[in-house]
mmCIF file of C-alpha atoms in Angstrom:
data_model
loop_
_atom_site.group_PDB
_atom_site.id
_atom_site.type_symbol
_atom_site.label_atom_id
_atom_site.label_comp_id
_atom_site.label_asym_id
_atom_site.label_seq_id
_atom_site.Cartn_x
_atom_site.Cartn_y
_atom_site.Cartn_z
ATOM 1 C CA MET A 19 -19.931 1.436 0.861
ATOM 2 C CA LYS A 20 -17.310 -0.448 2.848
ATOM 3 C CA LYS A 21 -19.925 -2.943 4.012
ATOM 4 C CA ARG A 22 -21.050 -3.476 0.419
ATOM 5 C CA LEU A 23 -17.406 -4.081 -0.503
ATOM 6 C CA ALA A 24 -17.073 -6.651 2.278
ATOM 7 C CA MET A 25 -20.245 -8.408 1.112
ATOM 8 C CA LEU A 26 -18.936 -8.507 -2.459
ATOM 9 C CA PHE A 27 -15.609 -9.857 -1.192
ATOM 10 C CA ALA A 28 -17.416 -12.611 0.749
ATOM 11 C CA LEU A 29 -19.619 -13.456 -2.247
ATOM 12 C CA CYS A 30 -16.567 -13.795 -4.468
ATOM 13 C CA LEU A 31 -14.995 -16.148 -1.943
ATOM 14 C CA MET A 32 -18.133 -18.300 -1.782
ATOM 15 C CA THR A 33 -18.422 -18.575 -5.537
ATOM 16 C CA GLY A 34 -14.723 -19.222 -5.981
ATOM 17 C CA VAL A 35 -14.235 -16.391 -8.444
ATOM 18 C CA LEU A 36 -12.400 -13.851 -6.330
ATOM 19 C CA SER A 37 -9.587 -13.514 -8.854
ATOM 20 C CA SER A 38 -12.054 -12.725 -11.647
ATOM 21 C CA CYS A 39 -14.169 -10.087 -9.876
ATOM 22 C CA GLY A 40 -14.324 -6.737 -11.680
ATOM 23 C CA LYS A 41 -11.816 -5.840 -14.368
ATOM 24 C CA ASP A 42 -9.627 -8.274 -16.251
ATOM 25 C CA THR A 43 -6.796 -9.184 -13.884
ATOM 26 C CA SER A 44 -5.512 -12.189 -15.815
ATOM 27 C CA SER A 45 -1.826 -12.582 -16.556
ATOM 28 C CA THR A 46 -2.288 -13.763 -20.139
ATOM 29 C CA GLU A 47 -1.416 -10.408 -21.710
ATOM 30 C CA THR A 48 1.484 -10.716 -24.133
ATOM 31 C CA THR A 49 3.989 -8.147 -25.249
ATOM 32 C CA LYS A 50 1.786 -7.368 -28.267
ATOM 33 C CA LYS A 51 -0.097 -4.190 -27.424
ATOM 34 C CA ASP A 52 -3.518 -2.810 -28.339
ATOM 35 C CA ASP A 53 -2.812 0.843 -29.107
ATOM 36 C CA ASN A 54 -6.113 1.823 -27.515
ATOM 37 C CA THR A 55 -5.507 -0.015 -24.235
ATOM 38 C CA LEU A 56 -3.675 0.895 -21.024
ATOM 39 C CA VAL A 57 -2.329 -1.981 -18.944
ATOM 40 C CA ILE A 58 -2.142 -0.969 -15.289
ATOM 41 C CA LEU A 59 -0.448 -2.760 -12.385
ATOM 42 C CA ASN A 60 -1.774 -1.887 -8.922
ATOM 43 C CA TYR A 61 -2.252 -3.301 -5.432
ATOM 44 C CA GLY A 62 -5.354 -5.453 -5.014
ATOM 45 C CA LYS A 63 -8.564 -3.611 -3.985
ATOM 46 C CA TYR A 64 -6.818 -0.274 -4.491
ATOM 47 C CA ILE A 65 -8.954 1.529 -7.068
ATOM 48 C CA ASP A 66 -12.707 1.913 -7.459
ATOM 49 C CA GLU A 67 -13.476 -0.026 -10.615
ATOM 50 C CA SER A 68 -16.221 2.458 -11.505
ATOM 51 C CA VAL A 69 -13.318 4.906 -11.993
ATOM 52 C CA LEU A 70 -11.927 2.645 -14.718
ATOM 53 C CA ASP A 71 -15.355 2.344 -16.311
ATOM 54 C CA GLN A 72 -15.809 6.118 -16.287
ATOM 55 C CA PHE A 73 -12.379 6.702 -17.797
ATOM 56 C CA GLU A 74 -13.158 4.270 -20.603
ATOM 57 C CA LYS A 75 -16.542 5.923 -21.210
ATOM 58 C CA GLU A 76 -15.112 9.455 -21.293
ATOM 59 C CA THR A 77 -12.007 8.755 -23.373
ATOM 60 C CA GLY A 78 -12.643 5.582 -25.346
ATOM 61 C CA ILE A 79 -9.365 4.223 -23.930
ATOM 62 C CA LYS A 80 -9.651 0.683 -22.564
ATOM 63 C CA VAL A 81 -8.059 -0.304 -19.253
ATOM 64 C CA LYS A 82 -6.715 -3.720 -18.275
ATOM 65 C CA LEU A 83 -5.983 -4.056 -14.550
ATOM 66 C CA GLU A 84 -3.352 -6.397 -13.123
ATOM 67 C CA GLU A 85 -3.036 -6.749 -9.341
ATOM 68 C CA TYR A 86 -0.427 -7.770 -6.759
ATOM 69 C CA GLU A 87 -0.103 -7.909 -2.953
ATOM 70 C CA SER A 88 3.353 -6.677 -1.929
ATOM 71 C CA PRO A 89 5.926 -4.331 -3.505
ATOM 72 C CA GLU A 90 8.326 -7.252 -3.796
ATOM 73 C CA GLU A 91 5.717 -9.253 -5.732
ATOM 74 C CA MET A 92 5.159 -6.214 -7.955
ATOM 75 C CA TYR A 93 8.873 -6.021 -8.696
ATOM 76 C CA THR A 94 8.955 -9.696 -9.654
ATOM 77 C CA LYS A 95 5.973 -9.364 -11.990
ATOM 78 C CA PHE A 96 7.303 -6.157 -13.514
ATOM 79 C CA SER A 97 10.819 -7.509 -13.990
ATOM 80 C CA ALA A 98 9.573 -10.693 -15.671
ATOM 81 C CA GLY A 99 8.879 -8.591 -18.767
ATOM 82 C CA SER A 100 6.041 -10.823 -19.986
ATOM 83 C CA ILE A 101 3.589 -7.913 -19.762
ATOM 84 C CA ASN A 102 4.249 -4.396 -21.011
ATOM 85 C CA TYR A 103 2.738 -2.224 -18.308
ATOM 86 C CA ASP A 104 1.771 1.369 -19.074
ATOM 87 C CA LEU A 105 1.285 2.526 -15.488
ATOM 88 C CA VAL A 106 2.266 1.085 -12.129
ATOM 89 C CA CYS A 107 1.235 2.080 -8.612
ATOM 90 C CA THR A 108 3.508 0.981 -5.770
ATOM 91 C CA SER A 109 5.314 2.024 -2.599
ATOM 92 C CA ASP A 110 7.830 4.846 -2.332
ATOM 93 C CA TYR A 111 10.978 2.756 -1.887
ATOM 94 C CA MET A 112 10.113 0.525 -4.837
ATOM 95 C CA VAL A 113 9.517 3.544 -7.068
ATOM 96 C CA GLU A 114 12.944 4.810 -5.978
ATOM 97 C CA ARG A 115 14.502 1.459 -6.834
ATOM 98 C CA LEU A 116 13.057 1.411 -10.347
ATOM 99 C CA ILE A 117 14.069 5.027 -10.959
ATOM 100 C CA ASN A 118 17.645 4.113 -10.012
ATOM 101 C CA GLU A 119 17.442 1.122 -12.357
ATOM 102 C CA ASP A 120 16.487 3.496 -15.192
ATOM 103 C CA GLN A 121 13.096 1.828 -15.667
ATOM 104 C CA VAL A 122 10.928 4.942 -15.236
ATOM 105 C CA LEU A 123 9.889 7.683 -17.666
ATOM 106 C CA GLU A 124 9.490 11.351 -16.772
ATOM 107 C CA ILE A 125 5.917 12.604 -16.427
ATOM 108 C CA ASN A 126 4.985 15.883 -18.098
ATOM 109 C CA PHE A 127 2.838 17.498 -15.406
ATOM 110 C CA ASP A 128 2.738 20.804 -17.315
ATOM 111 C CA ASP A 129 -0.203 19.622 -19.394
ATOM 112 C CA PHE A 130 -2.171 18.283 -16.411
ATOM 113 C CA GLU A 131 -5.375 20.145 -15.656
ATOM 114 C CA TYR A 132 -5.933 18.763 -12.153
ATOM 115 C CA TYR A 133 -2.414 18.129 -10.768
ATOM 116 C CA LYS A 134 -2.781 21.395 -8.828
ATOM 117 C CA ASN A 135 -5.213 19.560 -6.525
ATOM 118 C CA LEU A 136 -2.357 17.558 -4.964
ATOM 119 C CA ASP A 137 -0.847 18.707 -1.666
ATOM 120 C CA SER A 138 2.752 19.853 -2.164
ATOM 121 C CA GLN A 139 3.481 19.221 1.533
ATOM 122 C CA ILE A 140 2.827 15.527 0.992
ATOM 123 C CA PHE A 141 4.767 15.409 -2.232
ATOM 124 C CA ASP A 142 7.215 17.604 -4.110
ATOM 125 C CA PRO A 143 5.268 19.150 -7.024
ATOM 126 C CA GLU A 144 8.504 19.416 -9.029
ATOM 127 C CA ASN A 145 9.006 15.655 -8.962
ATOM 128 C CA LYS A 146 9.463 14.304 -12.478
ATOM 129 C CA TYR A 147 8.943 10.595 -12.131
ATOM 130 C CA SER A 148 5.928 9.759 -9.976
ATOM 131 C CA MET A 149 2.585 11.045 -8.738
ATOM 132 C CA PRO A 150 1.219 10.425 -5.199
ATOM 133 C CA TYR A 151 -1.932 8.360 -4.788
ATOM 134 C CA PHE A 152 -2.467 7.654 -1.066
ATOM 135 C CA TYR A 153 -0.378 7.829 2.093
ATOM 136 C CA GLY A 154 -0.580 6.627 5.678
ATOM 137 C CA THR A 155 1.139 4.805 8.501
ATOM 138 C CA LEU A 156 1.975 1.291 9.630
ATOM 139 C CA GLY A 157 0.582 0.373 13.033
ATOM 140 C CA ILE A 158 -1.444 -2.050 15.139
ATOM 141 C CA LEU A 159 -5.134 -2.755 14.560
ATOM 142 C CA TYR A 160 -6.525 -4.287 17.725
ATOM 143 C CA ASN A 161 -9.730 -5.576 19.260
ATOM 144 C CA THR A 162 -10.470 -3.436 22.327
ATOM 145 C CA THR A 163 -12.356 -6.302 23.974
ATOM 146 C CA MET A 164 -9.141 -8.335 23.984
ATOM 147 C CA VAL A 165 -6.300 -5.794 24.110
ATOM 148 C CA SER A 166 -5.947 -2.555 26.082
ATOM 149 C CA ASP A 167 -5.019 0.834 24.629
ATOM 150 C CA GLU A 168 -1.964 0.932 26.879
ATOM 151 C CA GLU A 169 -0.630 -2.391 25.596
ATOM 152 C CA VAL A 170 -0.610 -1.253 21.957
ATOM 153 C CA SER A 171 1.305 1.922 22.748
ATOM 154 C CA THR A 172 4.451 -0.183 22.215
ATOM 155 C CA TRP A 173 5.500 -2.772 19.647
ATOM 156 C CA ASN A 174 6.253 -5.122 22.573
ATOM 157 C CA VAL A 175 2.646 -6.314 22.532
ATOM 158 C CA LEU A 176 3.336 -8.233 19.312
ATOM 159 C CA TRP A 177 5.662 -10.457 21.353
ATOM 160 C CA ASP A 178 3.274 -10.995 24.278
ATOM 161 C CA GLU A 179 2.728 -14.741 24.774
ATOM 162 C CA ALA A 180 -0.730 -14.019 26.157
ATOM 163 C CA TYR A 181 -1.785 -13.473 22.542
ATOM 164 C CA LYS A 182 -0.408 -16.708 21.100
ATOM 165 C CA ASP A 183 -2.163 -17.620 17.817
ATOM 166 C CA SER A 184 -3.967 -14.288 17.850
ATOM 167 C CA ILE A 185 -1.459 -11.986 16.123
ATOM 168 C CA ILE A 186 -1.512 -11.229 12.388
ATOM 169 C CA MET A 187 1.694 -9.965 10.776
ATOM 170 C CA GLN A 188 2.206 -8.431 7.333
ATOM 171 C CA ASN A 189 3.292 -10.805 4.584
ATOM 172 C CA SER A 190 5.894 -8.205 3.614
ATOM 173 C CA VAL A 191 9.564 -8.147 4.574
ATOM 174 C CA ARG A 192 9.952 -4.385 5.111
ATOM 175 C CA ASP A 193 6.731 -4.055 7.115
ATOM 176 C CA SER A 194 7.200 -7.058 9.376
ATOM 177 C CA PHE A 195 10.820 -6.106 10.075
ATOM 178 C CA THR A 196 9.836 -2.570 11.121
ATOM 179 C CA PRO A 197 8.473 -3.416 14.631
ATOM 180 C CA ALA A 198 11.489 -5.635 15.347
ATOM 181 C CA LEU A 199 13.944 -2.956 14.203
ATOM 182 C CA ARG A 200 12.274 -0.194 16.216
ATOM 183 C CA LEU A 201 12.105 -2.342 19.353
ATOM 184 C CA SER A 202 15.841 -2.905 18.996
ATOM 185 C CA GLY A 203 16.434 0.826 18.653
ATOM 186 C CA TYR A 204 17.450 0.536 15.004
ATOM 187 C CA ASP A 205 16.499 2.688 12.040
ATOM 188 C CA ILE A 206 13.889 1.054 9.792
ATOM 189 C CA ASN A 207 16.181 1.780 6.834
ATOM 190 C CA THR A 208 19.255 0.185 8.363
ATOM 191 C CA THR A 209 21.551 -1.728 6.026
ATOM 192 C CA ASP A 210 23.660 -3.119 8.855
ATOM 193 C CA GLU A 211 23.730 -6.924 8.576
ATOM 194 C CA ASN A 212 24.057 -7.446 12.321
ATOM 195 C CA GLN A 213 21.067 -5.209 13.039
ATOM 196 C CA LEU A 214 18.924 -6.968 10.440
ATOM 197 C CA ASN A 215 19.910 -10.324 11.916
ATOM 198 C CA ASP A 216 18.961 -9.059 15.385
ATOM 199 C CA ALA A 217 15.529 -8.163 13.985
ATOM 200 C CA LEU A 218 15.249 -11.600 12.402
ATOM 201 C CA ASP A 219 15.995 -13.230 15.754
ATOM 202 C CA LEU A 220 13.099 -11.274 17.285
ATOM 203 C CA LEU A 221 10.754 -12.296 14.485
ATOM 204 C CA ILE A 222 11.759 -15.959 14.782
ATOM 205 C CA ARG A 223 11.035 -15.742 18.502
ATOM 206 C CA GLN A 224 7.667 -14.195 17.708
ATOM 207 C CA LYS A 225 6.639 -16.667 15.008
ATOM 208 C CA PRO A 226 5.022 -19.277 17.337
ATOM 209 C CA LEU A 227 2.642 -16.523 18.456
ATOM 210 C CA VAL A 228 1.587 -15.553 14.932
ATOM 211 C CA TYR A 229 -1.844 -16.545 13.651
ATOM 212 C CA ALA A 230 -0.940 -15.767 10.022
ATOM 213 C CA TYR A 231 1.056 -13.532 7.683
ATOM 214 C CA TYR A 232 -1.525 -11.675 5.603
ATOM 215 C CA VAL A 233 -1.949 -8.596 3.412
ATOM 216 C CA ASP A 234 -5.390 -8.083 1.841
ATOM 217 C CA GLU A 235 -7.129 -10.567 4.169
ATOM 218 C CA THR A 236 -6.164 -8.765 7.370
ATOM 219 C CA GLY A 237 -9.067 -6.319 7.628
ATOM 220 C CA ASP A 238 -11.697 -9.003 7.127
ATOM 221 C CA GLU A 239 -10.015 -11.381 9.579
ATOM 222 C CA MET A 240 -9.950 -8.691 12.254
ATOM 223 C CA ALA A 241 -13.513 -7.590 11.527
ATOM 224 C CA MET A 242 -14.667 -11.183 12.026
ATOM 225 C CA GLY A 243 -12.852 -11.366 15.378
ATOM 226 C CA ASN A 244 -10.405 -14.062 14.299
ATOM 227 C CA ALA A 245 -7.394 -12.338 15.896
ATOM 228 C CA ALA A 246 -6.690 -9.943 18.748
ATOM 229 C CA MET A 247 -4.350 -7.642 16.836
ATOM 230 C CA ALA A 248 -2.675 -7.162 13.473
ATOM 231 C CA LEU A 249 0.195 -5.256 11.921
ATOM 232 C CA VAL A 250 -1.587 -3.221 9.236
ATOM 233 C CA TYR A 251 -1.564 -0.160 7.038
ATOM 234 C CA SER A 252 -3.724 2.632 8.420
ATOM 235 C CA GLY A 253 -6.237 2.491 5.574
ATOM 236 C CA GLU A 254 -6.837 -1.214 6.087
ATOM 237 C CA ALA A 255 -7.382 -0.440 9.763
ATOM 238 C CA ALA A 256 -9.976 2.238 8.943
ATOM 239 C CA TYR A 257 -11.783 -0.196 6.641
ATOM 240 C CA ALA A 258 -11.924 -2.902 9.332
ATOM 241 C CA MET A 259 -13.015 -0.425 12.013
ATOM 242 C CA GLU A 260 -16.082 0.443 9.931
ATOM 243 C CA LEU A 261 -17.064 -3.207 9.958
ATOM 244 C CA ASN A 262 -16.459 -3.797 13.678
ATOM 245 C CA ASP A 263 -16.925 -1.115 16.356
ATOM 246 C CA ASP A 264 -14.668 -3.015 18.775
ATOM 247 C CA LEU A 265 -11.587 -2.318 16.663
ATOM 248 C CA SER A 266 -9.116 0.537 17.118
ATOM 249 C CA TYR A 267 -5.700 1.560 15.756
ATOM 250 C CA SER A 268 -2.388 2.666 17.251
ATOM 251 C CA VAL A 269 1.013 3.770 15.967
ATOM 252 C CA PRO A 270 3.404 2.654 18.757
ATOM 253 C CA GLU A 271 5.593 5.165 20.558
ATOM 254 C CA GLU A 272 8.851 3.655 19.239
ATOM 255 C CA GLY A 273 7.963 4.986 15.783
ATOM 256 C CA SER A 274 6.956 3.409 12.500
ATOM 257 C CA ASN A 275 6.747 3.793 8.730
ATOM 258 C CA LEU A 276 5.126 6.629 6.808
ATOM 259 C CA TRP A 277 4.347 5.228 3.382
ATOM 260 C CA ILE A 278 3.448 7.045 0.188
ATOM 261 C CA ASP A 279 2.067 5.016 -2.698
ATOM 262 C CA SER A 280 2.637 6.610 -6.090
ATOM 263 C CA TRP A 281 2.035 6.063 -9.795
ATOM 264 C CA PHE A 282 4.824 5.960 -12.346
ATOM 265 C CA MET A 283 5.184 5.348 -16.089
ATOM 266 C CA PRO A 284 7.613 2.512 -16.844
ATOM 267 C CA LYS A 285 9.689 2.525 -20.000
ATOM 268 C CA SER A 286 7.407 -0.230 -21.305
ATOM 269 C CA CYS A 287 4.605 2.359 -21.591
ATOM 270 C CA HIS A 288 3.416 2.292 -25.191
ATOM 271 C CA ASN A 289 1.423 5.548 -25.121
ATOM 272 C CA THR A 290 2.567 8.223 -22.681
ATOM 273 C CA GLU A 291 -0.216 10.576 -23.775
ATOM 274 C CA TYR A 292 -2.894 8.091 -22.696
ATOM 275 C CA ALA A 293 -1.026 7.253 -19.493
ATOM 276 C CA GLU A 294 -0.718 10.921 -18.505
ATOM 277 C CA LYS A 295 -4.379 11.454 -19.366
ATOM 278 C CA PHE A 296 -5.260 8.689 -16.891
ATOM 279 C CA LEU A 297 -3.042 10.189 -14.164
ATOM 280 C CA ASP A 298 -4.612 13.621 -14.635
ATOM 281 C CA PHE A 299 -8.043 11.959 -14.486
ATOM 282 C CA LEU A 300 -7.145 10.492 -11.080
ATOM 283 C CA CYS A 301 -6.387 14.007 -9.783
ATOM 284 C CA ARG A 302 -9.898 15.222 -10.579
ATOM 285 C CA GLU A 303 -11.997 15.979 -7.497
ATOM 286 C CA ASP A 304 -14.932 13.659 -8.285
ATOM 287 C CA ILE A 305 -12.605 10.790 -9.224
ATOM 288 C CA GLY A 306 -10.432 11.398 -6.182
ATOM 289 C CA MET A 307 -13.528 11.241 -3.980
ATOM 290 C CA LEU A 308 -14.650 7.943 -5.512
ATOM 291 C CA ASN A 309 -11.238 6.433 -4.820
ATOM 292 C CA PHE A 310 -11.079 7.861 -1.298
ATOM 293 C CA ASP A 311 -14.485 6.413 -0.418
ATOM 294 C CA TYR A 312 -13.390 3.047 -1.787
ATOM 295 C CA VAL A 313 -9.853 2.800 -0.391
ATOM 296 C CA TYR A 314 -10.239 4.979 2.737
ATOM 297 C CA TYR A 315 -6.564 5.915 2.968
ATOM 298 C CA ALA A 316 -5.265 9.445 3.470
ATOM 299 C CA THR A 317 -5.499 11.330 0.189
ATOM 300 C CA PRO A 318 -3.088 14.031 -0.988
ATOM 301 C CA ASN A 319 -5.971 15.535 -3.019
ATOM 302 C CA LEU A 320 -6.805 18.850 -1.335
ATOM 303 C CA ALA A 321 -9.985 19.282 -3.377
ATOM 304 C CA VAL A 322 -11.243 16.000 -1.939
ATOM 305 C CA LYS A 323 -10.225 16.890 1.617
ATOM 306 C CA GLU A 324 -12.092 20.206 1.415
ATOM 307 C CA ASN A 325 -15.326 18.282 0.909
ATOM 308 C CA LEU A 326 -14.881 15.737 3.700
ATOM 309 C CA ASP A 327 -16.857 16.084 6.906
ATOM 310 C CA GLU A 328 -15.144 17.064 10.151
ATOM 311 C CA GLU A 329 -15.550 13.586 11.636
ATOM 312 C CA THR A 330 -13.573 12.038 8.789
ATOM 313 C CA LEU A 331 -10.888 14.717 8.804
ATOM 314 C CA SER A 332 -10.398 14.298 12.563
ATOM 315 C CA ASP A 333 -10.065 10.518 12.300
ATOM 316 C CA THR A 334 -6.372 10.048 13.115
ATOM 317 C CA THR A 335 -6.426 6.500 11.750
ATOM 318 C CA ILE A 336 -7.003 7.933 8.286
ATOM 319 C CA PHE A 337 -5.237 11.287 8.626
ATOM 320 C CA PRO A 338 -2.350 10.913 11.113
ATOM 321 C CA THR A 339 -1.475 13.787 13.431
ATOM 322 C CA ASP A 340 1.638 15.899 12.908
ATOM 323 C CA GLU A 341 3.096 14.282 16.028
ATOM 324 C CA THR A 342 2.603 10.801 14.587
ATOM 325 C CA LEU A 343 4.055 11.786 11.221
ATOM 326 C CA ALA A 344 7.112 13.278 12.934
ATOM 327 C CA ASN A 345 7.703 9.917 14.627
ATOM 328 C CA CYS A 346 7.607 7.951 11.368
ATOM 329 C CA GLU A 347 10.080 7.421 8.540
ATOM 330 C CA VAL A 348 9.632 6.786 4.828
ATOM 331 C CA TYR A 349 11.249 3.593 3.575
ATOM 332 C CA LYS A 350 14.381 4.145 1.515
ATOM 333 C CA GLN A 351 15.522 1.872 -1.254
ATOM 334 C CA TYR A 352 17.871 -0.895 -0.161
ATOM 335 C CA ASP A 353 21.101 -1.350 -2.095
ATOM 336 C CA ILE A 354 21.555 -4.593 -4.021
ATOM 337 C CA ASP A 355 23.391 -6.419 -1.216
ATOM 338 C CA THR A 356 20.848 -5.425 1.435
ATOM 339 C CA THR A 357 17.969 -6.386 -0.860
ATOM 340 C CA LYS A 358 19.463 -9.855 -1.298
ATOM 341 C CA LEU A 359 20.086 -10.109 2.440
ATOM 342 C CA SER A 360 16.559 -9.031 3.396
ATOM 343 C CA ASN A 361 15.043 -11.506 0.924
ATOM 344 C CA TYR A 362 17.207 -14.266 2.369
ATOM 345 C CA LEU A 363 16.252 -13.359 5.941
ATOM 346 C CA TRP A 364 12.570 -13.277 5.009
ATOM 347 C CA LYS A 365 12.740 -16.747 3.435
ATOM 348 C CA LYS A 366 14.596 -17.959 6.501
ATOM 349 C CA LEU A 367 11.841 -16.610 8.778
ATOM 350 C CA LYS A 368 9.048 -18.158 6.720
ATOM 351 C CA SER A 369 10.812 -21.532 6.604
ATOM 352 C CA GLU A 370 11.324 -21.767 10.373
#
């Protein structure tokens, strides 16, 4: 399935219609709403489009899918207000930010038929505002023919001049700052201006070694052997490793990020009944399995996990060990001043 996805991705690139593959992802939607349509905002390549087709077939409710790359881009699109989104999927700290900004509606899980499938250890079942989708870690995807297992046990390898022009970093401020903060002995949620500037100095020093700052392209670039290593999400690593047997994944010993991507209903949602119906649909075992096979990130759906083979369940790239999880932190929402500072530091890095 992953190989078919890669072939489709390549075909879209060759025909120049990548942005129009699958569901309608145009940004021409106005504030005028079709009462029988849900407008969903999600990361790119983060839901099996057959799931959307099946939902439409079963319910008669149409789905329009909008996509984005980073949580910060999502926030910009959402805040623009030109599109009234009914459901949004994004990272934990961004959900927290929008809850604090009073932009999120409560979800009535009492009427859900399949919410019981979700693992309460991954997510608090009493939570009112969001529903978990996938989770995983941030680490290093590396080519074992170029880089040793020992080297990637520490974030230091991302600053090794031997790999000049062969390192891919995340085009995301929080993710790219994480290795620099951990190497400096700082918390990944620090709001200390001096500590963030220290991390920036490290990233500026690293920049001449960087091949590119990517998000969705990373797995394909690594699978094609265009770089020695990349800072990636664990699911993207698993996807690339299926395409290239020389690839492996490591969460460095200094510690990293544990991320949880979740769905929420913004206050722009025009039909909460339809939105909650879609969320409950995602919790269903068969739908959860379709999405797991497509995305290949760790799923909080216990009904799905019960039907996975032992090889998949023991794959620590997909399902991190308890030891790895204990060495990782969830991103917390930055306050307004730190958000402005981090955005400024990121622009400064990219302009160097």
